[in-house]
XYZ file of C-alpha atoms in Angstrom:
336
model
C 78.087 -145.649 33.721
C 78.426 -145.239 37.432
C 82.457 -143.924 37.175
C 81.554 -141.712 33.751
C 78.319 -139.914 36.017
C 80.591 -139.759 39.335
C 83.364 -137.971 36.913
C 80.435 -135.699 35.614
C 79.293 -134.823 38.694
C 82.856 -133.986 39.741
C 83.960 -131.557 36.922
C 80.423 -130.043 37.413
C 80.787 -128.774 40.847
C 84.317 -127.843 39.893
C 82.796 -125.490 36.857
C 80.250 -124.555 39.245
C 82.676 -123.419 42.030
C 84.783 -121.700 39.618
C 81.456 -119.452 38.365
C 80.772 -118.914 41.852
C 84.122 -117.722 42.531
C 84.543 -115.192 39.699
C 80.861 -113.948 40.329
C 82.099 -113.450 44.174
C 85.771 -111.382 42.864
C 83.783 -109.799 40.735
C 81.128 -108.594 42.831
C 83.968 -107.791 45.426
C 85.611 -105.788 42.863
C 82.387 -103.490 42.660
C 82.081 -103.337 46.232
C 85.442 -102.540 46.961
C 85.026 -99.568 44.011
C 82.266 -98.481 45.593
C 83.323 -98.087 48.986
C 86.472 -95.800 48.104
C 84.024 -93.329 46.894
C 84.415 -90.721 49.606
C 82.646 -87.307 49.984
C 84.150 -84.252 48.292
C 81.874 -81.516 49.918
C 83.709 -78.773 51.407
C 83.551 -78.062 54.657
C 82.762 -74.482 54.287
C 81.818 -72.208 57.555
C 78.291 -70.669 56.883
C 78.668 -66.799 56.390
C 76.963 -64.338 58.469
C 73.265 -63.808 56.650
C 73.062 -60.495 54.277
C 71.672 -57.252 55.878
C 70.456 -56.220 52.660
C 66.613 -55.263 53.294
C 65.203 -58.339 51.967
C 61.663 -56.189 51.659
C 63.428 -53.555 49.607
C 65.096 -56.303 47.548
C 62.195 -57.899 47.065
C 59.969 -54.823 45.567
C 62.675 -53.711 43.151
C 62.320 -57.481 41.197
C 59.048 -57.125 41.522
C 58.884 -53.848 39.550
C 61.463 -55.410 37.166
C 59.063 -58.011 36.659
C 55.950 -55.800 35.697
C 58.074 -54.414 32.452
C 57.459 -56.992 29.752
C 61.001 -56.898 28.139
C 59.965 -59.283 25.503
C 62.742 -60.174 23.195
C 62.228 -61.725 19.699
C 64.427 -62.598 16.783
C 63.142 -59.908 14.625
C 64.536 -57.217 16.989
C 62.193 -54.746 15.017
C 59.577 -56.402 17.285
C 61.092 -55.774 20.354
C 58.992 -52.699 22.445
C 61.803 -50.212 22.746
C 60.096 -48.222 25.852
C 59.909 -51.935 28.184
C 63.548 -51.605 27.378
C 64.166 -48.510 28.110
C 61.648 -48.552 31.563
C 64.274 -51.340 32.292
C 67.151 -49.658 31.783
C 65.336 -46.469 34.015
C 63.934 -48.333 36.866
C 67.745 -49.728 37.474
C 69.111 -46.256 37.814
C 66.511 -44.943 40.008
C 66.459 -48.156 42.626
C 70.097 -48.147 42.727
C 71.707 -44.697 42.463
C 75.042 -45.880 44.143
C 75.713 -48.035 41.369
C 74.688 -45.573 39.146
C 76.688 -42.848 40.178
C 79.935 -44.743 40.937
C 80.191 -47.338 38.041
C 80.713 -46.215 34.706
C 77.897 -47.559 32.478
C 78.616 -48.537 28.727
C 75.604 -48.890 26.140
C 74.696 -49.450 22.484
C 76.315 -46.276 21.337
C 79.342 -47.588 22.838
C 78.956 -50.675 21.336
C 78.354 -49.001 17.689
C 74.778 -50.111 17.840
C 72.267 -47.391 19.145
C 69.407 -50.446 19.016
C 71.021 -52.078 21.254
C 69.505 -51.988 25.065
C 72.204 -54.503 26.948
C 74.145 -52.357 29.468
C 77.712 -53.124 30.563
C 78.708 -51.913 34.009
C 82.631 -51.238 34.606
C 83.589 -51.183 38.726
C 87.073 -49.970 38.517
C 89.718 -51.211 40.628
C 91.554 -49.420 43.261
C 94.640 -49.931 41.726
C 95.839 -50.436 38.526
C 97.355 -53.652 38.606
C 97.860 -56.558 35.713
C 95.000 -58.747 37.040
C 92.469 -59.970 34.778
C 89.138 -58.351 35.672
C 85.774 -60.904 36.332
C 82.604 -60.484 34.255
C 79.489 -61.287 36.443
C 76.740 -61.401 33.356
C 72.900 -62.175 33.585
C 70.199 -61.175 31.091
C 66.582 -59.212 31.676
C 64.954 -60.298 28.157
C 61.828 -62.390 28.879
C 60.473 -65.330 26.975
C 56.840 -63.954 24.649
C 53.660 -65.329 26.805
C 51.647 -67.348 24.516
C 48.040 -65.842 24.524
C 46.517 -69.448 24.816
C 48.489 -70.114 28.171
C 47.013 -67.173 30.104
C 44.647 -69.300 31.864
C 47.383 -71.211 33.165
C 48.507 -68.643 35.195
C 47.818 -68.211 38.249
C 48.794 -64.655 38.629
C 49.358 -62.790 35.446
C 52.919 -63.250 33.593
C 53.573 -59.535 34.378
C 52.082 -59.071 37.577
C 54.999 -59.285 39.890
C 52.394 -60.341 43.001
C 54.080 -61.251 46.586
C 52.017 -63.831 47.349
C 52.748 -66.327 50.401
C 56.603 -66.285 50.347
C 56.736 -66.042 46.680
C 56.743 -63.739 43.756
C 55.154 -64.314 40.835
C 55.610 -63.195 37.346
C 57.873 -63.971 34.042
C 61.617 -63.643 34.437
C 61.984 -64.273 38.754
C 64.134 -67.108 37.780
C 64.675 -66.668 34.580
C 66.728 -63.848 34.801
C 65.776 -60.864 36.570
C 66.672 -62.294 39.831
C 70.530 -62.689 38.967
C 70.161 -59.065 37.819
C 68.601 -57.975 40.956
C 70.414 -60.166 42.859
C 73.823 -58.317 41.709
C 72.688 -55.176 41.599
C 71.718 -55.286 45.283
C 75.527 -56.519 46.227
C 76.897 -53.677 44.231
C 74.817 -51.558 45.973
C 75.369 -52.443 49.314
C 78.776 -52.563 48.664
C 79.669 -49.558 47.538
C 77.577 -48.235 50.361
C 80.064 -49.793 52.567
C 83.436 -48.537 51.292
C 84.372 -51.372 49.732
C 86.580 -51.309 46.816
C 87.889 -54.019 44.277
C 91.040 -55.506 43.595
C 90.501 -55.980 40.552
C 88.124 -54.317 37.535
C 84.296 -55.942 37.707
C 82.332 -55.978 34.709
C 78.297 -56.471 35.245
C 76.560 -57.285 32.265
C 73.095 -57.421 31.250
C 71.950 -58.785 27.784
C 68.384 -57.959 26.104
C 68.266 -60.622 23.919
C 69.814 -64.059 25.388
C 66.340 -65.810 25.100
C 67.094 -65.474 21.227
C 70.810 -66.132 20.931
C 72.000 -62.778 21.996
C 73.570 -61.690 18.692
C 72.700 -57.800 19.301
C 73.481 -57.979 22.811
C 76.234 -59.964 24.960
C 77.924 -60.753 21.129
C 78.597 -57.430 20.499
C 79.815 -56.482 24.516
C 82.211 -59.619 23.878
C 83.410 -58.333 20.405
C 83.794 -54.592 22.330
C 85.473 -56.328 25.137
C 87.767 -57.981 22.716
C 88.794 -54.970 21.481
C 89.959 -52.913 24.173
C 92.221 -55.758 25.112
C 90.100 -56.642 27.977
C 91.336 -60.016 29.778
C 89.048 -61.573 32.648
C 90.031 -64.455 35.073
C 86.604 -65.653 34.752
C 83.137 -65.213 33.733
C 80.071 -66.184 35.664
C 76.370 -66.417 34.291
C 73.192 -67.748 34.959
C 72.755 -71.419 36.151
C 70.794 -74.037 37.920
C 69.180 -73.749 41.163
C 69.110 -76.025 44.385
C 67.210 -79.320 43.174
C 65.085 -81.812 45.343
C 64.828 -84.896 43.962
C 67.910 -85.721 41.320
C 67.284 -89.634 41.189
C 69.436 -91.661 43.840
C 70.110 -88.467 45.782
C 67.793 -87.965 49.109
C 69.337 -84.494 50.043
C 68.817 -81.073 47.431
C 71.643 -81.029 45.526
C 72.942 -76.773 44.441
C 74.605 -77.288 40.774
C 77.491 -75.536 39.365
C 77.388 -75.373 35.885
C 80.833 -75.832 34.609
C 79.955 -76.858 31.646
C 76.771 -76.542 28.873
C 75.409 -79.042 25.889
C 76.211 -77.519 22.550
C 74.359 -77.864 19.281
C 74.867 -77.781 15.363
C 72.940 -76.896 12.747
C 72.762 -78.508 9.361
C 72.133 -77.320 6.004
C 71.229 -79.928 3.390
C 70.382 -79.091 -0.298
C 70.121 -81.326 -3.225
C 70.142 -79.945 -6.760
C 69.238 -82.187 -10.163
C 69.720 -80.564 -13.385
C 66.723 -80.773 -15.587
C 68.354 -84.321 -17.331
C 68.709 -85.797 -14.225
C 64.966 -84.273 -12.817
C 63.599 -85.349 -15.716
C 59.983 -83.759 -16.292
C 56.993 -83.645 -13.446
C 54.921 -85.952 -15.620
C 57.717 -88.475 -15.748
C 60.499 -88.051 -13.187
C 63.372 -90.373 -12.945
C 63.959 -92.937 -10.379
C 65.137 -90.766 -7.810
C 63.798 -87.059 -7.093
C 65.311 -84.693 -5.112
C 62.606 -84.543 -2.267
C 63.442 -88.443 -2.310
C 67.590 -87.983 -2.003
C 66.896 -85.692 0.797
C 64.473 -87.535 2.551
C 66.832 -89.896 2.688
C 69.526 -88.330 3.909
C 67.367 -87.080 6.558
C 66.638 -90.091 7.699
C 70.187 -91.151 7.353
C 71.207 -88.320 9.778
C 68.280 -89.194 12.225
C 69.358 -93.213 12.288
C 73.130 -91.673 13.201
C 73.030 -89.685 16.432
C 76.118 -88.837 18.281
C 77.618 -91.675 20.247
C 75.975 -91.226 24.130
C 79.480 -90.648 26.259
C 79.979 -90.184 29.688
C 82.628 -87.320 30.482
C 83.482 -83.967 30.533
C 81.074 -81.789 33.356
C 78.521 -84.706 33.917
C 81.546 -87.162 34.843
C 82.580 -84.772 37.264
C 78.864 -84.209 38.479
C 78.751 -87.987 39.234
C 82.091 -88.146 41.089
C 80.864 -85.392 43.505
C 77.348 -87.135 44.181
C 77.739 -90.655 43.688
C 79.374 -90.697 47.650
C 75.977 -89.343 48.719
C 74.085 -91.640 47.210
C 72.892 -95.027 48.290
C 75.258 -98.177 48.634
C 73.497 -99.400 45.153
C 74.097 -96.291 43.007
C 78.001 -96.375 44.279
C 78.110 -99.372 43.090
C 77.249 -97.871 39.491
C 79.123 -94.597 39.660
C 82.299 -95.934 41.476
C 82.625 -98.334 38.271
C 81.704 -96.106 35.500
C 84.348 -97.757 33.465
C 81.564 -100.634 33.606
C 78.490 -98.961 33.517
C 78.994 -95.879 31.700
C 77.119 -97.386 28.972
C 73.480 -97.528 30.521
């Protein structure tokens, strides 16, 4: 008994060291995956700050803000004369724009209803290089009337208050149209003049899908033959507090989630129905319940890749030591 416990005790430590040694490669393994993450923020040299009158700037989103450009599905619900006061207070704030870009609109799209406005800033010279579409949208989102309260300024109010401005569509997007309208402005002011064409475009109804707005400046763009090197539209912001990250973090959408929709019918014939007072086994509210519930207990596999990878390469080196550990073996931990 002695020699058979002395033997036990022997291959027992040996398992034991062996555990302890794959534990320690392993753990090395992460470590050492980890610490090659390095930083991939550009060293960029800060540009000299705007001299656009920030005052000035400021005022002309805040009118934009007072017109409620409400956009709905039903377009027939849409108040024409917001969109139109839009469309009018643009032209009057910034009449360099106005008078040196040519400005395309619904009739020009074959659609007299609809308000989006497509700006073209010719190039200098007529070269083969694909233009750039710089888009944003001023529809707003309908207030609902039980939300009021919640407000602490009113939805169209467009107060200064304190270092901010309040109202419905600031961020959401009358700023990006401000924003570029401003460049362009100052701009042209200065003499500068494009390489290549510029296309600013400003949809009325993106809140809803923009099917009578950016969808029919696409299909008109399509048909002139118009190529561009790039499009840019609205995105995130600069974010405090994206979990495992201590400094704000500015996000470049690259990439966006996309959706499907699903039509499901079921149709009996009156044998297989049967009659209301005695219905067969299975009815049809019963088949598609079913299915339903099929289609909700079969999501889409959760995968890690594509513009969220990417995200995680960039600011997994500024994380802490622990989250490195996670993101620089995502082969590992992709799962959770």
């Amino acid at each position: 008994m002695k020699i058979a416990t002395c033997c036990l005790g022997k291959k027992t430590k040996k398992v034991f060291f062996c555990i302890l040694i794959l534990i320690t490669t392993a753990f090395g393994f992460l470590v050492f995956n980890a610490a090659r993450l390095r930083s991939r923020q550009l060293d960029v040299q800060a540009i000299e700050q705007s001299d656009i009158d920030q005052t000035v700037a400021l005022s002309h989103l805040s009118n934009a803000v007072q017109i409620p450009t409400v956009s709905y599905t039903n377009r027939a619900k849409n108040e024409e004369q917001a969109f139109q006061d839009f469309q009018e207070l643009l032209e009057a704030s910034y009449p360099a724009v106005t008078a040196h870009l040519k400005r395309y609109t619904g009739e020009d799209f074959d659609d007299a209803q609809n308000p989006s406005l497509l700006y073209q800033w010719s190039a200098d010279k007529r070269e083969e290089t694909p233009a750039i579409l710089l888009m944003a949208h001023y529809d707003v989102v309908a207030i609902e009337q039980t939300s009021l309260e919640e407000w602490q300024h009113p939805p169209f109010s467009g107060v200064i208050e304190n270092g901010y401005l309040w109202g419905r569509g600031t961020l959401d997007d009358k700023g990006a149209v401000i924003a570029l309208m401003e460049a362009c402005e100052r701009l042209i002011k200065s003499g500068f003049q494009p390489q290549r064409d510029i296309y600013l475009s400003f949809g009325h109804d993106e809140e809803v899908g923009g099917k009578y707005g950016n969808q029919q400046i696409a299909t008109w763009m399509r048909s002139k033959g118009i190529r561009l090197e790039m499009a840019l539209d609205e995105g995130g912001g600069i974010y405090q507090g994206v979990p495992g990250l201590e400094q704000p973090a500015a996000l470049i959408g690259i990439a966006e989630k996309g959706y499907v929709n699903v039509a499901m019918r079921v149709q009996l014939n009156q044998t297989e129905a049967g009659h209301a007072s005695m219905p067969h086994g299975e009815t049809a509210i019963g088949i598609l319940s079913s299915a339903l519930t099929t289609l909700q207990q079969t999501p889409f596999p959760a995968r890690l890749d594509g513009g969220v990878s990417r995200m995680l390469d960039y600011l997994g080196p500024e994380m802490s030591f622990l989250n490195r550990i996670a993101i620089g073996n995502k082969h590992l931990f992709g799962s959770i």
